[in-house]
XYZ file of C-alpha atoms in Angstrom:
657
model
C -0.037 -0.001 0.158
C 3.006 2.277 0.318
C 2.987 2.645 -3.243
C -0.046 4.293 -3.769
C 1.304 7.416 -2.886
C 3.789 7.504 -5.064
C 1.613 6.162 -7.945
C -0.638 9.576 -7.583
C 2.407 11.664 -7.830
C 3.651 9.980 -11.127
C -0.120 10.034 -12.445
C -0.375 13.912 -11.393
C 2.703 14.076 -13.227
C 2.023 12.865 -16.369
C -1.435 14.130 -16.728
C -0.144 17.957 -17.941
C 2.655 16.289 -20.619
C -0.572 14.158 -22.129
C -3.215 16.942 -22.210
C -0.789 19.158 -23.846
C 0.348 16.084 -26.528
C -3.754 16.570 -27.218
C -3.584 20.054 -27.438
C -0.619 19.396 -29.791
C -2.678 16.832 -31.744
C -6.236 18.805 -32.052
C -4.126 22.208 -33.362
C -2.098 20.635 -35.820
C -5.338 19.194 -37.267
C -6.770 22.597 -37.533
C -5.572 23.205 -41.597
C -6.483 26.081 -43.228
C -8.970 26.147 -45.942
C -7.697 27.417 -49.652
C -9.322 29.539 -51.476
C -8.945 30.809 -55.715
C -5.486 32.056 -54.923
C -4.718 33.010 -58.853
C -5.053 36.776 -59.904
C -4.679 36.135 -62.957
C -8.121 36.069 -65.591
C -7.146 36.794 -68.882
C -9.243 38.448 -71.556
C -11.749 36.597 -73.481
C -10.110 34.702 -76.129
C -9.853 36.990 -79.629
C -8.386 40.076 -77.456
C -5.705 42.197 -78.354
C -4.483 42.276 -74.426
C -3.939 39.720 -71.453
C -6.214 40.606 -69.429
C -8.328 43.683 -70.528
C -10.648 43.401 -73.672
C -10.132 45.242 -76.827
C -13.544 44.362 -77.590
C -13.494 43.028 -81.027
C -16.952 41.838 -81.446
C -17.028 42.325 -85.030
C -18.884 39.401 -87.389
C -21.713 36.160 -86.810
C -19.951 33.132 -85.606
C -16.722 34.377 -85.508
C -14.556 31.884 -83.210
C -11.563 32.258 -81.493
C -9.082 29.674 -79.901
C -5.715 30.381 -77.507
C -3.601 28.978 -74.913
C -2.516 31.644 -72.213
C 0.767 30.464 -69.966
C 1.176 32.137 -66.644
C 4.086 32.041 -63.623
C 3.650 33.643 -60.833
C 6.545 33.674 -58.230
C 5.982 34.117 -54.589
C 1.822 34.585 -54.669
C 1.231 33.612 -51.356
C 3.257 34.965 -48.624
C 2.984 35.856 -44.827
C 4.226 38.976 -43.731
C 5.319 40.059 -40.362
C 4.596 43.071 -38.905
C 7.730 44.862 -39.729
C 7.446 43.603 -42.844
C 9.844 40.724 -43.526
C 8.768 37.349 -45.007
C 7.413 34.886 -42.824
C 5.711 32.573 -44.888
C 6.041 31.644 -48.133
C 3.219 29.349 -48.312
C 3.223 29.085 -52.062
C 6.878 29.616 -53.805
C 5.945 29.029 -57.776
C 2.605 28.292 -59.312
C 1.950 27.952 -62.735
C -1.292 27.718 -65.168
C -2.011 27.052 -68.183
C -5.245 28.922 -69.427
C -7.205 27.774 -72.203
C -9.921 29.001 -73.690
C -12.421 29.636 -76.822
C -15.103 32.843 -77.890
C -17.864 32.895 -80.083
C -19.268 36.475 -81.746
C -22.676 36.555 -82.613
C -25.104 38.695 -84.907
C -21.889 41.902 -84.485
C -22.839 42.825 -80.888
C -22.837 39.160 -78.384
C -19.895 36.793 -77.849
C -20.088 33.976 -75.785
C -16.457 33.041 -73.556
C -15.474 29.646 -71.925
C -12.146 29.718 -69.979
C -10.720 26.349 -68.402
C -7.304 27.129 -65.733
C -4.900 24.094 -65.542
C -2.814 23.929 -62.672
C -0.024 22.203 -63.983
C 2.634 22.710 -61.165
C 3.247 24.359 -57.352
C 5.996 24.711 -55.718
C 4.543 24.996 -51.659
C 6.222 25.686 -47.918
C 3.973 23.742 -45.361
C 3.995 26.754 -43.115
C 1.694 26.736 -39.214
C 1.191 29.826 -38.123
C 0.275 29.795 -34.544
C -2.393 26.950 -34.718
C -2.864 26.716 -38.291
C -1.018 24.832 -40.911
C -0.949 25.861 -44.244
C -0.239 23.236 -46.261
C -1.685 22.971 -50.567
C -1.691 20.313 -52.580
C 0.690 20.142 -55.243
C -1.312 17.835 -57.201
C -1.651 19.058 -61.043
C -6.215 19.968 -61.041
C -8.178 22.081 -63.134
C -9.512 25.281 -61.172
C -13.195 26.715 -61.270
C -14.271 27.447 -65.337
C -15.494 30.488 -66.263
C -18.462 30.500 -68.860
C -19.064 34.273 -69.517
C -21.640 36.550 -71.912
C -20.673 40.160 -73.101
C -22.631 42.079 -75.709
C -21.553 45.655 -77.316
C -23.587 48.416 -75.964
C -21.993 51.176 -78.405
C -19.087 51.782 -80.980
C -16.847 49.136 -83.023
C -13.785 47.505 -82.752
C -10.438 50.580 -83.009
C -13.397 53.546 -82.789
C -12.402 55.944 -80.128
C -14.555 54.447 -77.650
C -16.618 51.290 -77.699
C -18.367 49.922 -74.853
C -20.003 46.779 -72.989
C -21.406 45.118 -70.268
C -21.586 41.446 -69.410
C -21.192 38.391 -66.808
C -18.647 35.983 -65.938
C -19.362 32.903 -64.002
C -17.379 30.666 -62.019
C -18.132 27.175 -61.723
C -16.695 25.188 -58.292
C -14.676 22.990 -59.959
C -10.945 23.688 -58.589
C -9.933 22.204 -55.323
C -9.617 23.918 -52.217
C -6.742 22.044 -50.999
C -4.676 23.347 -53.875
C -6.122 27.212 -53.596
C -7.258 26.771 -57.146
C -10.964 27.186 -55.718
C -13.460 28.713 -53.558
C -15.422 25.380 -53.492
C -18.481 27.460 -54.076
C -20.018 29.798 -57.136
C -18.559 33.031 -58.100
C -19.884 35.435 -60.893
C -18.819 39.064 -61.651
C -20.950 41.617 -63.559
C -19.365 43.659 -65.399
C -18.585 46.839 -67.682
C -15.717 47.179 -70.078
C -14.649 50.519 -72.825
C -11.809 49.900 -75.172
C -10.227 52.265 -78.362
C -8.012 53.340 -80.566
C -6.840 56.756 -81.084
C -4.388 56.852 -84.609
C -1.810 54.258 -83.321
C -2.592 54.837 -79.162
C -4.914 51.625 -77.812
C -6.453 51.404 -74.158
C -9.019 49.837 -72.280
C -10.445 50.058 -69.033
C -13.002 47.431 -67.087
C -14.641 48.430 -63.885
C -16.665 45.059 -62.356
C -18.190 43.468 -59.154
C -17.080 40.230 -57.723
C -19.447 37.934 -55.829
C -17.807 35.898 -53.350
C -19.819 33.638 -51.219
C -16.666 32.185 -48.833
C -16.792 34.799 -45.929
C -13.898 33.082 -44.359
C -10.877 34.751 -42.469
C -7.195 33.522 -44.510
C -4.147 34.181 -42.014
C -6.484 36.573 -40.338
C -7.184 38.286 -43.461
C -11.507 38.880 -44.307
C -12.258 37.136 -47.825
C -15.288 37.952 -49.686
C -16.792 39.649 -52.424
C -14.658 42.166 -54.009
C -14.766 45.352 -57.160
C -12.505 44.444 -59.819
C -10.593 47.306 -61.689
C -8.153 47.708 -64.667
C -6.639 49.753 -66.989
C -4.322 49.356 -70.006
C -2.751 51.641 -72.787
C -0.293 50.974 -75.654
C 0.800 51.726 -78.323
C 0.351 50.198 -82.082
C 3.433 50.113 -84.717
C 4.406 47.548 -87.396
C 1.506 48.490 -89.474
C -0.625 48.061 -86.313
C 0.869 44.037 -86.406
C 2.770 44.989 -82.822
C 0.995 46.546 -80.198
C 2.829 47.192 -76.925
C 2.093 48.478 -73.497
C 1.687 47.792 -69.728
C -2.245 46.261 -67.942
C -2.569 47.757 -64.440
C -5.107 45.300 -62.587
C -6.268 44.148 -59.278
C -9.255 43.624 -57.072
C -9.965 45.214 -53.436
C -12.986 43.977 -50.799
C -15.790 45.325 -50.154
C -15.956 43.687 -46.401
C -15.907 45.921 -43.841
C -12.214 47.465 -43.221
C -11.016 45.178 -46.400
C -11.735 48.211 -49.032
C -8.315 49.321 -50.413
C -6.714 47.358 -47.366
C -3.321 46.749 -47.980
C -3.830 42.831 -47.465
C -7.107 42.456 -49.168
C -5.924 44.520 -52.501
C -3.808 42.378 -54.805
C -2.723 45.152 -57.480
C -0.419 44.144 -60.694
C 1.118 45.145 -63.436
C 1.742 43.635 -66.896
C 3.730 44.902 -69.331
C 3.117 43.394 -72.636
C 4.003 43.134 -76.707
C 1.616 41.423 -78.635
C 2.998 40.414 -82.279
C 0.184 39.586 -85.239
C 2.202 36.554 -87.009
C -0.324 36.931 -89.416
C -4.218 37.292 -90.417
C -5.272 34.793 -88.044
C -2.523 34.376 -85.565
C -0.945 35.636 -82.587
C 1.471 35.609 -80.012
C 2.314 37.236 -76.807
C 4.929 37.641 -74.181
C 4.211 39.976 -70.805
C 6.317 40.311 -67.519
C 5.281 42.684 -64.482
C 6.396 42.858 -60.990
C 3.158 43.062 -58.282
C 2.422 45.983 -56.627
C 0.861 45.540 -53.166
C 1.419 42.604 -50.815
C -2.210 41.765 -51.164
C -3.330 37.905 -51.224
C -2.513 36.669 -54.665
C -0.527 39.103 -55.506
C 3.151 37.917 -56.553
C 6.904 39.458 -56.919
C 6.508 38.797 -60.412
C 4.601 37.097 -62.844
C 5.486 36.197 -66.508
C 3.184 35.244 -69.508
C 2.742 33.779 -72.508
C 0.312 32.951 -75.379
C -0.571 31.890 -78.680
C -3.725 32.449 -79.986
C -5.991 31.469 -83.660
C -8.350 34.442 -84.049
C -9.584 34.458 -87.859
C -9.512 38.565 -89.073
C -12.971 39.798 -89.655
C -14.257 39.271 -93.233
C -17.264 41.914 -93.888
C -19.799 40.424 -95.501
C -20.690 39.836 -98.842
C -22.663 42.439 -100.353
C -25.572 41.838 -102.073
C -26.412 41.633 -105.950
C -26.982 45.418 -106.885
C -31.617 44.847 -107.153
C -32.323 44.500 -110.699
C -36.609 45.038 -110.207
C -37.382 44.115 -114.137
C -34.801 41.166 -114.166
C -32.965 42.182 -117.010
C -29.517 41.753 -116.043
C -29.264 45.562 -115.602
C -28.785 46.734 -111.830
C -31.429 49.387 -111.514
C -28.450 51.437 -110.678
C -27.519 52.092 -114.186
C -31.191 51.049 -115.908
C -32.734 54.057 -117.522
C -36.102 51.630 -117.198
C -35.542 49.990 -113.542
C -39.829 48.382 -113.778
C -39.190 47.858 -117.496
C -37.062 44.564 -118.986
C -34.653 46.226 -122.245
C -31.768 45.833 -124.100
C -28.102 46.857 -122.862
C -27.136 50.040 -124.340
C -24.112 52.414 -124.445
C -26.558 55.184 -124.038
C -26.978 56.113 -119.956
C -30.079 57.939 -120.922
C -32.186 54.950 -122.480
C -29.765 51.537 -120.812
C -32.030 48.878 -120.140
C -35.427 50.250 -122.127
C -37.180 48.477 -124.896
C -36.326 49.616 -127.846
C -37.966 53.613 -128.243
C -40.171 54.243 -130.802
C -39.059 57.317 -133.405
C -38.286 60.683 -131.289
C -36.542 62.049 -134.087
C -35.649 65.829 -131.035
C -35.650 63.377 -128.560
C -38.001 65.515 -126.144
C -40.210 62.827 -125.354
C -43.013 63.319 -127.659
C -43.137 60.420 -130.098
C -42.795 61.855 -133.859
C -45.839 60.831 -134.832
C -47.816 63.174 -132.160
C -44.997 65.852 -132.088
C -45.839 68.903 -134.042
C -42.716 70.105 -134.022
C -40.750 66.792 -134.805
C -37.507 68.779 -135.636
C -37.655 71.093 -133.026
C -37.392 69.774 -128.789
C -40.653 70.840 -127.147
C -42.846 69.947 -124.218
C -46.147 67.773 -123.744
C -49.355 69.734 -124.212
C -52.698 68.808 -124.606
C -53.099 70.803 -127.686
C -52.059 68.620 -130.880
C -50.950 72.348 -132.806
C -47.727 72.572 -129.851
C -47.905 69.303 -128.428
C -44.290 68.511 -128.667
C -42.860 72.803 -129.078
C -40.683 74.694 -127.539
C -42.762 76.802 -124.805
C -42.998 80.926 -125.360
C -40.256 82.090 -122.928
C -41.948 83.062 -119.687
C -41.738 85.856 -117.244
C -43.450 84.658 -114.351
C -43.832 87.657 -112.226
C -44.992 89.758 -115.386
C -42.392 92.086 -114.169
C -40.791 92.735 -118.213
C -37.618 90.781 -117.079
C -38.155 87.150 -119.259
C -37.234 84.034 -116.642
C -34.061 83.269 -118.707
C -32.157 86.017 -117.079
C -34.626 86.835 -114.563
C -32.423 86.546 -111.098
C -35.667 86.567 -108.897
C -37.889 85.023 -111.744
C -40.961 85.135 -109.130
C -40.950 88.481 -107.541
C -41.979 91.080 -109.390
C -38.273 93.331 -109.945
C -36.561 96.038 -111.752
C -34.105 95.391 -114.479
C -30.620 95.959 -114.251
C -27.222 95.424 -115.437
C -25.956 93.092 -112.711
C -27.007 89.611 -113.456
C -27.575 88.846 -110.232
C -30.024 91.459 -109.111
C -31.773 91.638 -113.145
C -35.502 91.241 -112.030
C -35.245 91.234 -108.187
C -36.433 93.990 -105.891
C -34.231 96.917 -104.977
C -32.629 96.149 -101.547
C -33.797 97.363 -98.485
C -32.408 101.252 -97.741
C -29.271 101.722 -96.239
C -28.321 105.426 -95.626
C -25.306 104.871 -94.052
C -24.127 102.558 -96.711
C -22.828 100.200 -93.586
C -24.180 97.021 -95.653
C -26.467 97.104 -92.478
C -29.841 97.513 -93.634
C -31.868 100.716 -91.946
C -34.391 98.152 -90.286
C -31.427 96.474 -88.280
C -28.976 99.296 -87.471
C -29.131 101.517 -84.774
C -27.612 104.298 -85.758
C -29.327 103.963 -89.604
C -27.112 107.093 -89.830
C -23.429 106.371 -88.929
C -21.754 103.920 -90.449
C -20.486 101.299 -87.933
C -19.827 97.451 -87.434
C -21.913 94.764 -86.860
C -22.671 93.615 -83.089
C -24.963 91.047 -81.690
C -26.410 93.680 -79.521
C -29.634 94.957 -81.460
C -28.840 98.338 -79.611
C -25.236 98.492 -81.079
C -25.521 96.937 -84.078
C -24.171 98.981 -86.992
C -23.190 101.683 -84.531
C -19.667 102.946 -84.155
C -18.188 103.034 -80.972
C -17.372 106.760 -80.648
C -19.940 109.511 -82.353
C -20.906 112.694 -82.195
C -24.638 113.094 -81.424
C -26.685 115.592 -79.596
C -23.745 117.556 -77.702
C -22.028 114.491 -76.900
C -19.146 111.812 -78.004
C -21.463 109.449 -77.160
C -19.755 105.632 -76.998
C -21.374 101.972 -76.969
C -18.494 100.291 -75.000
C -16.900 99.987 -71.258
C -14.605 102.695 -69.863
C -13.022 100.185 -67.582
C -11.299 101.256 -64.130
C -9.146 98.866 -61.512
C -11.261 97.956 -58.751
C -12.311 100.816 -56.355
C -10.006 103.458 -58.066
C -9.351 105.649 -60.848
C -6.620 103.303 -62.369
C -7.356 102.744 -66.228
C -7.099 99.436 -67.153
C -6.114 98.413 -70.755
C -9.824 97.069 -71.515
C -10.739 100.514 -72.075
C -7.983 101.132 -74.402
C -10.646 100.378 -77.357
C -13.213 103.213 -76.544
C -10.260 106.028 -75.473
C -9.211 105.515 -78.512
C -12.749 105.405 -80.631
C -13.022 109.030 -78.629
C -9.259 110.372 -79.546
C -10.293 109.919 -82.943
C -13.817 112.164 -82.709
C -11.299 114.719 -81.013
C -8.839 114.328 -83.736
C -10.979 114.084 -86.485
C -13.129 117.588 -85.010
C -11.070 119.846 -84.366
C -14.403 122.137 -83.853
C -15.332 120.561 -80.823
C -12.551 123.040 -79.013
C -13.720 121.719 -75.572
C -15.115 118.765 -73.717
C -16.314 117.856 -70.858
C -15.218 114.275 -69.293
C -18.120 113.448 -66.591
C -18.356 111.116 -63.902
C -21.187 109.679 -62.120
C -22.331 107.066 -59.567
C -25.335 105.431 -58.316
C -26.033 105.907 -54.671
C -24.640 103.091 -52.805
C -21.578 103.806 -50.668
C -20.921 107.555 -48.785
C -21.755 110.403 -50.919
C -18.319 111.720 -50.380
C -16.466 108.478 -51.545
C -18.610 108.409 -54.916
C -17.531 112.043 -55.855
C -14.556 111.541 -55.474
C -14.128 108.573 -57.403
C -16.124 110.166 -59.807
C -13.978 113.361 -60.314
C -10.880 111.203 -59.927
C -11.931 108.914 -62.905
C -13.201 111.667 -65.258
C -9.501 112.817 -64.799
C -7.904 109.868 -64.703
C -9.646 109.976 -68.513
C -8.945 114.133 -69.422
C -5.467 112.873 -68.357
C -5.020 109.671 -70.988
C -7.152 111.908 -73.877
C -4.092 114.598 -72.849
C -0.932 112.024 -73.147
C -2.183 111.049 -76.214
C -1.881 114.480 -77.915
C -5.437 116.197 -77.404
C -4.422 119.742 -75.991
C -5.607 120.242 -72.629
C -7.624 123.042 -73.103
C -9.700 121.159 -74.947
C -10.476 118.769 -71.871
C -11.826 119.801 -68.439
C -13.120 116.902 -66.019
C -15.809 117.051 -63.954
C -17.330 114.146 -61.047
C -20.928 114.268 -59.975
C -21.119 111.323 -57.433
C -24.524 110.299 -57.459
C -26.443 113.275 -58.217
C -27.341 113.152 -61.853
C -29.098 109.924 -62.433
C -30.744 108.831 -65.779
C -32.514 105.832 -64.289
C -33.663 104.117 -61.023
C -31.334 103.317 -57.954
C -33.750 101.163 -56.862
C -33.244 98.021 -59.431
C -29.592 96.593 -60.417
C -30.241 97.293 -63.556
C -30.856 101.266 -63.310
C -27.958 101.094 -60.965
C -25.416 100.261 -63.632
C -27.338 102.679 -66.463
C -26.296 105.098 -63.370
C -22.601 104.477 -63.235
C -21.313 105.781 -66.279
C -18.702 108.581 -68.137
C -19.734 111.191 -70.521
C -17.651 112.898 -72.513
C -19.885 116.366 -72.790
C -19.331 118.770 -75.650
C -18.653 122.642 -73.750
C -17.591 124.311 -76.829
C -17.470 124.677 -80.201
C -15.371 126.747 -83.019
C -17.656 127.271 -85.717
C -14.553 128.474 -88.320
C -13.225 125.268 -87.587
C -16.411 123.404 -88.520
C -16.538 124.780 -92.078
C -12.920 124.240 -92.413
C -12.685 120.943 -94.936
C -11.213 117.975 -93.155
C -8.705 115.330 -94.830
C -11.419 111.895 -95.274
C -14.341 114.124 -94.923
C -17.031 116.091 -97.672
C -17.137 119.403 -97.209
C -16.793 118.845 -93.199
C -20.471 117.102 -93.177
C -18.538 113.429 -92.509
C -15.606 111.641 -91.467
C -13.650 108.733 -90.905
C -15.530 106.789 -87.981
C -14.024 104.262 -85.701
C -14.019 101.117 -88.483
C -13.213 103.133 -91.477
C -17.206 103.841 -92.863
C -18.321 107.502 -92.851
C -19.668 108.467 -89.970
C -21.985 112.415 -90.554
C -21.125 114.514 -88.243
C -23.851 116.627 -86.020
C -22.604 119.905 -85.508
C -23.738 121.521 -82.213
C -24.831 124.736 -82.153
C -22.963 127.834 -79.638
C -24.951 130.277 -77.424
C -22.654 133.407 -78.026
C -24.016 134.675 -74.873
C -23.176 131.046 -72.217
C -20.740 129.704 -74.833
C -22.980 126.757 -74.106
C -22.940 123.946 -76.201
C -27.054 123.431 -78.226
C -27.601 119.995 -80.197
C -28.338 120.324 -83.532
C -30.309 117.599 -82.882
C -32.582 116.249 -79.712
C -30.492 114.464 -77.678
C -32.695 111.424 -75.997
C -34.852 112.039 -72.627
C -33.682 111.038 -69.817
C -35.156 108.696 -67.255
C -37.040 109.871 -64.645
C -35.323 109.653 -61.307
C -37.054 107.492 -58.540
C -36.745 108.128 -54.241
C -33.031 107.860 -53.492
C -32.011 103.995 -51.990
C -30.908 104.030 -48.287
C -27.468 103.759 -48.138
C -25.639 100.478 -47.712
C -23.781 99.480 -44.525
C -20.450 98.826 -47.141
C -19.485 101.439 -50.040
C -21.187 101.417 -52.789
C -20.427 102.877 -55.929
C -19.332 102.637 -59.830
C -19.078 98.943 -60.727
C -17.532 97.416 -63.401
C -20.107 95.210 -64.657
C -22.485 97.808 -66.032
C -23.424 96.929 -69.786
C -22.382 99.810 -72.126
C -25.417 102.005 -73.979
C -25.672 104.114 -76.880
C -24.570 107.937 -75.073
C -23.440 105.684 -71.365
C -19.998 104.006 -70.252
C -20.783 102.690 -66.600
C -17.929 102.537 -64.122
C -16.331 100.091 -62.302
C -17.606 99.517 -58.954
C -14.990 100.373 -55.854
C -14.849 99.113 -53.186
């Protein structure tokens, strides 16, 4: 009995060892389940690329057959947190993809691809309680069935698009990491095109994967797939070289573009067409990310037989009368006839006699030897008709340029018999009804209020302008955009020495402080006067004044009204009658001058009051719009704006700060 305590102690010592061995045996039995590791998914047969699709969906019952072989180095590696390699579970994996495709009705395509794993080098690894032991047995992967429909465009158009679905049957082996063990499907949208010698393609899809297990603590599941390629065609478009970028990213929580769930790689490929029906391809590229399935590098080679597209033979030309003469050259397509060298009778039955070939047979032709027209009167049937004058204007139709509209005879064949043109008093080719200034030649303008008006003209005691005088924001500094209108005013003053003095006036709206607006209007008027003086106008002929908001020409209750009130005006103060009587170069008797654009412009000669020396216009000035009560000043300073549209008599200022 003394041995009993010793036995108990021995059992107690052995029990932990037995339990530890049991746990170790259980842990070693937890083997990781594989998944579809290969991220190289070749395009349907007939494509110019490895992964992307060139969308050659031409023809009917056109098929292609090909094989793509790939070698991936270290497509499945587990890394430590510091980035060092912990275990290379799959060191080398080699697949061959055998596929075929069939194009139908110049729009649809069906595809079939079977991946075959023929060699795999693995490293059995244990991480924690999980064992990673991929099988090295040759096997097939998940068979792919696909269908695509062309949405628009054709092969090698700048852009062609298609939509389709790829279905992956669970024929792969999870132990060999060649399948998920469940059906996968990928709806996809693809695009491709050519611009001259540049070819491109793109694809985006959603990879539905029913597998939701984790692998090496990395979530598995559905993914978004994406791919893009671009390359150059050379050697009469028989050679294509360029990169293809492709990858996927997980859609589960925390997996979207996470490092381990986003395998991404690039493949540089060269594709050469050996003949019209055969091409070979070589490619090599690195993995860009460390996502599951992205290798350190991948090499690809393929050969494919894809008969060149043969356009369908055109149908025979129509021949309605079955006389073996195509309707296109048959002068009588509905009457069987005979071949002749004359296009007018080719394919027609032999015609009865018609000596003058006017279509009226000789027995019925009153003028057998003189071509004419058919009539109901036997006495005139087949005779030439009298020369018509349809509009009864005395100009016969053959000579009438407007035979249906009564007009007048002229020596110009283009206008003979046409009504006289609408009036254009100023001769600027813009008719008076469309000319905003019918007595002042000017250029065309899309604005009806400025069409036919010179940029500057003398009218109503002013030099009226149709464009803006612009200043820098909140200052009296002229901007270069004002040069055009100021040069136009300068030209008027140079061509009118009879205008002995003008007053440049600056005006604002009622926004902002009165003192600021008044000073800014004075400064801007002075700046314009200084510009004219600098460009050769005697300063004795120019004075300037600013009136702020005191002389509105429109309401200040609206933006449009305030824009009209912000302006610069050029008022004629004095006029030298002696200078006005002297003919000037480019004028006729002092009554016309060359306006801006080179058109002759009638000058409006204002009359001067001898008592006051004030300018009195010879033509009535436009009536001013009654002003409205002042709008209360805003808290912020207001004033002239740069956005006021020009009018025929005023030019707005730029809004000041």
